[in-house]
Short mmCIF file of C-alpha atoms and ligand atoms in Angstrom, two decimals:
data_model
loop_
_atom_site.label_atom_id
_atom_site.label_comp_id
_atom_site.label_asym_id
_atom_site.label_seq_id
_atom_site.Cartn_x
_atom_site.Cartn_y
_atom_site.Cartn_z
CA MET A 1 42.58 -18.90 9.61
CA PRO A 2 39.13 -18.31 7.89
CA ASP A 3 37.33 -15.28 8.21
CA GLN A 4 34.83 -14.84 11.03
CA ILE A 5 31.90 -12.98 9.79
CA ALA A 6 29.25 -11.13 12.21
CA ILE A 7 25.72 -9.90 10.95
CA VAL A 8 24.32 -6.67 12.42
CA ILE A 9 20.87 -5.78 11.45
CA VAL A 10 19.68 -2.29 12.30
CA ALA A 11 15.90 -1.93 13.17
CA ALA A 12 16.06 0.59 15.88
CA GLY A 13 13.86 3.23 14.04
CA ARG A 14 10.12 3.63 14.38
CA GLY A 15 9.37 3.18 10.71
CA GLU A 16 6.50 5.45 10.69
CA ARG A 17 6.59 6.73 7.21
CA ALA A 18 5.32 3.32 6.20
CA GLY A 19 2.07 3.76 7.82
CA GLY A 20 0.18 0.80 9.38
CA PRO A 21 -0.36 -0.01 12.98
CA GLU A 22 3.06 -0.74 14.15
CA PRO A 23 6.58 -0.02 13.02
CA LYS A 24 7.22 -1.40 9.47
CA GLN A 25 9.90 -3.82 10.68
CA TRP A 26 7.06 -5.71 12.64
CA GLN A 27 4.69 -5.66 9.83
CA ASP A 28 3.72 -8.81 8.08
CA LEU A 29 4.97 -9.67 4.62
CA GLY A 30 3.75 -12.85 3.31
CA GLY A 31 3.28 -14.59 6.76
CA GLN A 32 6.75 -13.42 8.27
CA SER A 33 7.62 -9.93 9.58
CA VAL A 34 9.85 -7.77 7.50
CA LEU A 35 12.61 -8.10 10.25
CA ALA A 36 12.23 -11.92 10.44
CA ARG A 37 12.84 -11.92 6.61
CA SER A 38 15.75 -9.59 6.93
CA VAL A 39 17.39 -11.90 9.54
CA GLY A 40 16.45 -15.02 7.65
CA ALA A 41 18.20 -13.69 4.60
CA PHE A 42 21.51 -14.18 6.43
CA ALA A 43 21.16 -17.65 7.52
CA GLY A 44 24.18 -19.72 7.52
CA ILE A 45 26.51 -16.73 6.91
CA GLY A 46 27.16 -15.79 10.64
CA PRO A 47 25.56 -15.07 13.95
CA VAL A 48 23.14 -12.14 13.82
CA THR A 49 22.83 -9.19 16.02
CA VAL A 50 19.59 -7.20 15.83
CA VAL A 51 19.50 -3.72 17.07
CA LEU A 52 16.13 -2.69 18.25
CA HIS A 53 14.49 0.43 19.82
CA PRO A 54 14.79 0.16 23.68
CA ASP A 55 11.04 -0.02 23.89
CA GLU A 56 10.86 -3.11 21.74
CA MET A 57 13.43 -5.43 23.31
CA LEU A 58 10.77 -7.61 24.81
CA ARG A 59 9.07 -7.81 21.64
CA GLY A 60 12.37 -8.90 20.00
CA VAL A 61 13.00 -11.75 22.66
CA GLU A 62 9.40 -13.08 21.83
CA ALA A 63 10.04 -12.82 18.03
CA PHE A 64 13.55 -14.39 17.93
CA ALA A 65 13.76 -16.48 21.24
CA GLY A 66 17.56 -17.14 21.36
CA ARG A 67 18.03 -17.16 17.57
CA VAL A 68 19.77 -13.83 17.48
CA THR A 69 21.51 -11.61 19.90
CA LEU A 70 19.51 -8.33 20.58
CA VAL A 71 20.99 -5.02 21.47
CA ALA A 72 19.30 -1.84 22.40
CA GLY A 73 19.69 1.11 19.87
CA GLY A 74 21.11 4.43 20.52
CA ALA A 75 19.88 7.99 19.69
CA THR A 76 21.12 7.73 15.99
CA ARG A 77 21.66 5.16 13.41
CA ALA A 78 25.49 5.32 14.05
CA ALA A 79 25.04 5.20 17.74
CA SER A 80 22.98 1.98 17.24
CA VAL A 81 25.45 0.33 14.98
CA ARG A 82 28.17 1.11 17.44
CA ASN A 83 26.44 -0.35 20.36
CA ALA A 84 26.14 -3.66 18.39
CA LEU A 85 29.82 -3.47 17.37
CA GLU A 86 30.96 -2.95 20.80
CA THR A 87 29.15 -6.22 22.01
CA LEU A 88 30.92 -8.08 19.25
CA GLU A 89 34.48 -6.89 20.15
CA GLY A 90 36.93 -9.27 21.46
CA ARG A 91 35.19 -12.27 19.95
CA GLY A 92 37.45 -13.00 16.88
CA TYR A 93 35.34 -11.47 14.34
CA THR A 94 37.31 -10.22 11.37
CA ARG A 95 34.33 -9.08 9.20
CA VAL A 96 30.99 -7.66 9.70
CA LEU A 97 28.07 -7.10 7.48
CA ILE A 98 25.68 -4.30 8.40
CA HIS A 99 22.09 -4.43 7.02
CA ASP A 100 18.85 -2.45 7.28
CA GLY A 101 16.07 -4.46 8.89
CA ALA A 102 13.84 -2.88 6.33
CA ARG A 103 15.52 -4.64 3.36
CA PRO A 104 13.96 -7.96 3.48
CA LEU A 105 14.59 -8.99 -0.11
CA VAL A 106 18.41 -9.06 -0.13
CA SER A 107 19.60 -12.10 -2.28
CA PRO A 108 22.23 -14.38 -1.28
CA ALA A 109 24.19 -13.39 -4.59
CA LEU A 110 24.24 -9.82 -3.52
CA ILE A 111 25.59 -10.81 -0.03
CA GLY A 112 28.22 -12.90 -1.84
CA ARG A 113 29.29 -9.92 -3.75
CA VAL A 114 29.86 -7.84 -0.84
CA MET A 115 31.68 -10.56 1.10
CA ALA A 116 34.03 -11.28 -1.94
CA ALA A 117 34.85 -7.46 -2.27
CA LEU A 118 36.12 -7.48 1.37
CA ASP A 119 39.08 -9.79 0.22
CA THR A 120 40.46 -6.52 -1.51
CA ALA A 121 39.13 -3.63 0.40
CA PRO A 122 38.39 -2.72 3.99
CA GLY A 123 34.89 -1.73 3.22
CA ALA A 124 32.35 -2.87 0.27
CA ALA A 125 28.77 -1.84 -0.29
CA PRO A 126 26.09 -2.42 -2.93
CA ALA A 127 24.72 0.49 -4.96
CA LEU A 128 22.78 1.06 -8.20
CA SER A 129 23.92 3.95 -10.46
CA VAL A 130 21.46 6.59 -10.99
CA THR A 131 19.65 6.41 -14.37
CA ASP A 132 16.80 8.86 -13.98
CA ALA A 133 17.33 12.46 -14.53
CA LEU A 134 17.65 14.51 -11.20
CA TRP A 135 15.81 17.69 -10.73
CA THR A 136 15.63 20.17 -7.76
CA GLY A 137 12.20 21.35 -7.07
CA THR A 138 10.18 23.55 -4.55
CA GLU A 139 6.55 23.39 -3.96
CA GLY A 140 5.74 20.99 -6.90
CA HIS A 141 7.59 22.87 -9.58
CA VAL A 142 10.99 22.10 -11.06
CA THR A 143 13.67 24.59 -10.14
CA GLY A 144 16.73 23.13 -11.63
CA THR A 145 18.53 19.99 -12.88
CA ALA A 146 21.41 18.14 -11.41
CA ASP A 147 24.13 16.12 -12.90
CA ARG A 148 23.70 12.43 -12.09
CA THR A 149 27.22 11.44 -13.56
CA GLY A 150 28.86 9.33 -10.87
CA LEU A 151 25.92 9.33 -8.51
CA TYR A 152 24.78 6.09 -6.83
CA ARG A 153 21.79 4.82 -4.79
CA ALA A 154 23.28 3.13 -1.76
CA GLN A 155 22.05 -0.14 -0.44
CA THR A 156 22.86 -2.56 2.22
CA PRO A 157 24.35 -5.09 3.52
CA GLN A 158 27.45 -2.83 3.79
CA GLY A 159 30.58 -4.91 4.77
CA PHE A 160 33.70 -4.02 6.58
CA HIS A 161 36.80 -5.38 8.14
CA PHE A 162 35.76 -5.64 11.87
CA PRO A 163 38.50 -3.78 13.60
CA ALA A 164 38.45 -0.88 10.97
CA ILE A 165 34.68 -0.21 11.26
CA LEU A 166 34.63 -0.43 14.99
CA GLN A 167 37.42 2.13 15.16
CA ALA A 168 35.73 4.40 12.64
CA HIS A 169 32.48 4.27 14.79
CA ARG A 170 34.33 4.99 17.91
CA GLY A 171 35.89 8.09 16.22
CA PHE A 172 32.60 9.27 14.79
CA ALA A 173 30.30 11.82 16.47
CA GLY A 174 27.26 13.00 14.69
CA VAL A 175 24.72 11.73 12.27
CA ALA A 176 25.28 9.49 9.24
CA ALA A 177 22.87 8.02 6.71
CA ASP A 178 24.72 4.73 6.71
CA ASP A 179 28.07 3.08 7.79
CA VAL A 180 29.80 4.05 4.49
CA GLU A 181 29.64 7.65 5.54
CA VAL A 182 31.28 6.50 8.98
CA ALA A 183 33.79 4.45 7.25
CA ARG A 184 34.72 7.35 4.70
CA ALA A 185 34.74 9.86 7.76
CA ALA A 186 37.78 7.62 9.01
CA GLY A 187 39.30 7.42 5.75
CA LEU A 188 38.44 3.72 4.75
CA ASP A 189 38.30 2.83 1.30
CA VAL A 190 34.77 1.42 0.18
CA ALA A 191 34.37 -0.72 -2.72
CA ILE A 192 31.06 -0.40 -4.72
CA VAL A 193 29.49 -3.83 -5.80
CA GLU A 194 26.44 -4.11 -7.85
CA GLY A 195 23.18 -3.63 -6.13
CA GLU A 196 19.86 -5.12 -7.10
CA GLU A 197 16.58 -3.10 -7.73
CA GLU A 198 14.75 -5.84 -5.82
CA ASN A 199 16.64 -4.97 -2.66
CA ILE A 200 14.16 -2.20 -1.67
CA LYS A 201 14.21 -0.48 1.64
CA ILE A 202 10.64 -0.64 2.87
CA THR A 203 9.75 3.00 3.62
CA TRP A 204 6.27 4.00 2.22
CA PRO A 205 3.02 2.13 2.59
CA GLY A 206 3.09 0.97 -1.26
CA ASP A 207 6.33 -0.54 -0.58
CA PHE A 208 4.59 -3.64 1.16
CA ALA A 209 2.81 -4.32 -2.09
CA ARG A 210 5.84 -4.03 -4.01
CA ALA A 211 7.63 -6.19 -1.89
CA ALA A 212 4.90 -8.99 -1.86
CA ARG A 213 5.09 -8.65 -5.85
CA ILE A 214 8.76 -9.29 -5.98
CA LEU A 215 8.20 -12.17 -3.59
CA GLY A 216 5.74 -13.74 -5.99
CA LEU A 217 2.99 -13.47 -3.17
CA ASP A 218 -0.38 -13.32 -4.67
CA THR A 219 -1.65 -9.90 -3.37
CA MET A 220 -4.60 -9.56 -5.68
CA GLU A 221 -7.80 -8.89 -4.00
CA ILE A 222 -11.20 -9.34 -5.48
CA ARG A 223 -14.32 -8.07 -3.68
CA THR A 224 -17.88 -8.10 -4.47
CA GLY A 225 -20.76 -5.93 -3.07
CA GLN A 226 -24.52 -5.97 -3.39
CA GLY A 227 -26.90 -3.17 -3.12
CA TYR A 228 -30.70 -3.03 -2.89
CA ASP A 229 -32.95 -0.16 -2.96
CA VAL A 230 -36.67 0.84 -3.16
CA HIS A 231 -38.38 4.13 -3.83
CA ALA A 232 -42.23 4.58 -4.01
CA PHE A 233 -44.15 6.24 -6.44
CA THR A 234 -45.56 9.82 -5.99
CA GLU A 235 -46.93 12.54 -8.09
CA GLY A 236 -44.65 13.59 -11.05
CA ASP A 237 -43.92 13.54 -14.76
CA HIS A 238 -40.60 11.76 -14.87
CA VAL A 239 -38.27 9.36 -12.81
CA MET A 240 -34.50 9.49 -12.57
CA LEU A 241 -33.13 6.10 -13.17
CA CYS A 242 -29.49 5.43 -13.37
CA GLY A 243 -28.74 9.04 -14.12
CA VAL A 244 -31.23 9.30 -17.14
CA LYS A 245 -34.39 11.26 -17.01
CA VAL A 246 -37.28 8.87 -18.16
CA PRO A 247 -40.64 10.59 -18.78
CA HIS A 248 -43.35 8.62 -16.80
CA GLY A 249 -46.90 9.49 -15.37
CA ARG A 250 -45.45 9.54 -11.88
CA GLY A 251 -42.29 10.38 -9.97
CA LEU A 252 -40.25 8.63 -7.33
CA LEU A 253 -40.36 9.76 -3.76
CA GLY A 254 -37.12 10.26 -1.82
CA HIS A 255 -34.79 12.69 0.06
CA SER A 256 -32.46 13.05 -3.03
CA ASP A 257 -33.46 12.78 -6.66
CA ALA A 258 -34.61 9.06 -5.64
CA ASP A 259 -32.50 7.44 -8.32
CA VAL A 260 -33.23 4.03 -7.12
CA GLY A 261 -30.83 2.10 -9.55
CA MET A 262 -27.79 4.63 -8.90
CA HIS A 263 -28.39 4.13 -5.15
CA ALA A 264 -28.30 0.32 -5.43
CA LEU A 265 -25.07 0.55 -7.31
CA THR A 266 -23.63 2.88 -4.88
CA ASP A 267 -24.30 0.72 -2.03
CA ALA A 268 -22.85 -2.22 -3.85
CA ILE A 269 -19.52 -0.41 -4.10
CA TYR A 270 -19.74 0.59 -0.54
CA GLY A 271 -20.40 -2.93 0.22
CA ALA A 272 -17.48 -4.29 -1.65
CA LEU A 273 -15.31 -1.90 0.23
CA ALA A 274 -16.95 -2.45 3.61
CA GLU A 275 -17.70 0.95 3.96
CA GLY A 276 -21.37 0.96 4.89
CA ASP A 277 -24.06 2.58 2.78
CA ILE A 278 -25.03 5.85 1.42
CA GLY A 279 -26.76 6.68 4.67
CA ARG A 280 -23.35 6.61 6.46
CA HIS A 281 -21.50 8.86 4.09
CA PHE A 282 -24.64 11.23 3.21
CA PRO A 283 -26.81 11.21 6.31
CA PRO A 284 -30.42 11.77 5.26
CA SER A 285 -30.90 14.00 8.20
CA ASP A 286 -28.51 16.44 6.69
CA PRO A 287 -30.41 19.05 4.67
CA GLN A 288 -27.65 19.53 2.00
CA TRP A 289 -28.51 16.41 0.51
CA LYS A 290 -31.96 17.24 -0.09
CA GLY A 291 -32.91 16.93 -3.84
CA ALA A 292 -29.17 16.30 -4.46
CA PRO A 293 -28.27 14.49 -7.71
CA SER A 294 -27.39 10.91 -6.81
CA GLU A 295 -24.28 11.37 -9.14
CA ILE A 296 -22.60 12.74 -5.98
CA PHE A 297 -22.87 9.63 -4.02
CA LEU A 298 -21.88 7.25 -6.91
CA ALA A 299 -18.98 9.43 -7.63
CA HIS A 300 -18.02 9.32 -4.00
CA ALA A 301 -18.01 5.62 -3.81
CA GLY A 302 -16.03 5.14 -6.99
CA ALA A 303 -13.25 7.72 -5.74
CA LEU A 304 -13.20 5.76 -2.44
CA ALA A 305 -12.57 2.62 -4.20
CA ARG A 306 -9.75 4.19 -6.14
CA GLU A 307 -8.34 5.72 -2.90
CA LYS A 308 -8.20 2.12 -1.45
CA GLY A 309 -6.36 0.86 -4.74
CA TYR A 310 -9.37 -0.91 -6.13
CA ARG A 311 -10.77 -0.49 -9.62
CA LEU A 312 -14.34 -1.68 -10.64
CA MET A 313 -14.23 -4.72 -12.84
CA ASN A 314 -17.95 -4.73 -13.57
CA ALA A 315 -21.27 -3.79 -12.10
CA ASP A 316 -24.79 -5.27 -12.86
CA VAL A 317 -27.88 -3.26 -12.13
CA THR A 318 -31.37 -4.71 -12.42
CA LEU A 319 -34.35 -2.41 -12.08
CA VAL A 320 -37.82 -4.21 -11.02
CA CYS A 321 -40.83 -2.27 -12.44
CA GLU A 322 -43.73 -2.82 -14.78
CA ARG A 323 -43.38 0.71 -16.06
CA PRO A 324 -41.74 2.81 -17.30
CA LYS A 325 -40.21 0.43 -19.98
CA ILE A 326 -36.44 0.35 -19.33
CA GLY A 327 -35.33 -1.32 -22.32
CA PRO A 328 -35.08 1.82 -24.66
CA HIS A 329 -33.03 3.57 -22.01
CA ALA A 330 -30.80 0.80 -20.76
CA ILE A 331 -27.84 1.64 -23.00
CA ALA A 332 -27.88 5.30 -21.93
CA MET A 333 -28.13 4.42 -18.38
CA ALA A 334 -25.15 2.17 -18.46
CA ALA A 335 -23.03 4.82 -20.41
CA GLU A 336 -24.05 7.39 -17.84
CA LEU A 337 -23.08 5.26 -14.68
CA ALA A 338 -19.69 4.39 -16.54
CA ARG A 339 -19.02 8.10 -17.18
CA ILE A 340 -19.69 9.05 -13.27
CA LEU A 341 -17.35 6.10 -12.50
CA GLY A 342 -14.68 6.70 -15.14
CA THR A 343 -14.69 3.27 -16.47
CA GLY A 344 -15.87 1.84 -19.86
CA PRO A 345 -19.54 1.22 -20.63
CA ASP A 346 -18.49 -2.42 -21.51
CA ARG A 347 -18.26 -2.89 -17.67
CA ILE A 348 -21.56 -1.70 -16.75
CA SER A 349 -24.87 -3.60 -17.27
CA VAL A 350 -28.21 -2.08 -16.76
CA LYS A 351 -31.05 -4.35 -17.12
CA ALA A 352 -34.85 -4.74 -16.14
CA THR A 353 -37.41 -7.06 -15.10
CA THR A 354 -41.08 -6.99 -14.09
CA SER A 355 -42.25 -8.91 -11.12
CA GLU A 356 -45.23 -10.39 -13.23
CA ARG A 357 -47.79 -7.96 -11.54
CA LEU A 358 -46.92 -9.48 -8.16
CA GLY A 359 -45.89 -7.60 -5.10
CA PHE A 360 -45.59 -3.81 -4.64
CA THR A 361 -43.57 -3.36 -7.93
CA GLY A 362 -46.26 -5.45 -9.57
CA ARG A 363 -48.94 -3.20 -8.31
CA GLU A 364 -46.93 -0.29 -9.57
CA GLU A 365 -46.50 1.28 -5.87
CA GLY A 366 -42.70 1.87 -6.43
CA ILE A 367 -39.46 0.70 -8.17
CA ALA A 368 -36.83 -1.67 -6.68
CA ALA A 369 -33.30 -2.09 -7.80
CA LEU A 370 -30.45 -4.60 -7.10
CA ALA A 371 -26.91 -4.14 -7.99
CA ILE A 372 -23.70 -6.13 -7.80
CA ALA A 373 -20.18 -4.80 -8.17
CA THR A 374 -16.83 -6.41 -8.36
CA LEU A 375 -13.76 -4.45 -7.46
CA VAL A 376 -10.07 -5.65 -7.93
CA ARG A 377 -6.95 -4.50 -6.30
CA GLU A 378 -3.63 -5.83 -7.79
MG1 LIG B 1 -32.45 5.19 -2.25
#
């Protein structure tokens, strides 16, 4: 008689380490939930039982509508798996593959290796040998090294002869990291088959982007933002423009140092991030920003972009004024903006135009600045 294979997919955890608005197994990965992809990986191999948190059973019904059997999980991973195995008992299953719901990228080849190994062992599971050096550490400092010889990183699906793993779970009390641990506690031999680097377990926020890259989904995001600012002339002997002090018969009026060019660029970066404008992050009502160097604002916008995974591809700033003449200072201005943003001066442009003596800039009542910034996240 051919083997009857059941699949158990465990997704009863809350998956909170991955961040996001909901448990990781329900988050979208290229148009399907992580869990739907994990289920789909076993299509054609055997009927699938999905173990969910008791609070999420209804959601499971909506998501899988009769395509899988749903079982409520227990207090521990082992208890969850046991619940599923108990529902499968007495239906003629000879083998079972138990898989993490958060490993949506498992390949048919890997599943095939696990199933093949069950012909010669009561248990089989994929793993990768540890190639990195191993350390122990406390509070960010290395306190020792550990021998990596014979160490493996365990993956799933973990396959077992059905009656043997059911017996092992029935005899197991406690907490186990996976089913191999339960099987070993019962004395079962577990063969190691070659795992795959791509068979990642989605755990941390960055794992979604990594999974999307492995799937070949285009996750590159390109954003542009614009900024516009005006400051009026007042008494003074210099103006600050794009971080450069330019001697002039007048100054610019403003709460900070009135660096109109840097303000426009800062707003362009905030705009690309959909993060409002300078006023949102540095309220003019707050006296601590009075006379502040505008470098603080631009550096903040740049840091916020990096924090969100973006880098500045380029920025272009145009100053609109009759005087002072910008040309002699343009290269120094671009270099200063690049320094503050931690990028190369070849990515920053500063140029100027007059308005042909028309309008407020033409009448030399003030200086206007426009900026555009392009950010990319890969
Ligand atoms: Mg301003």
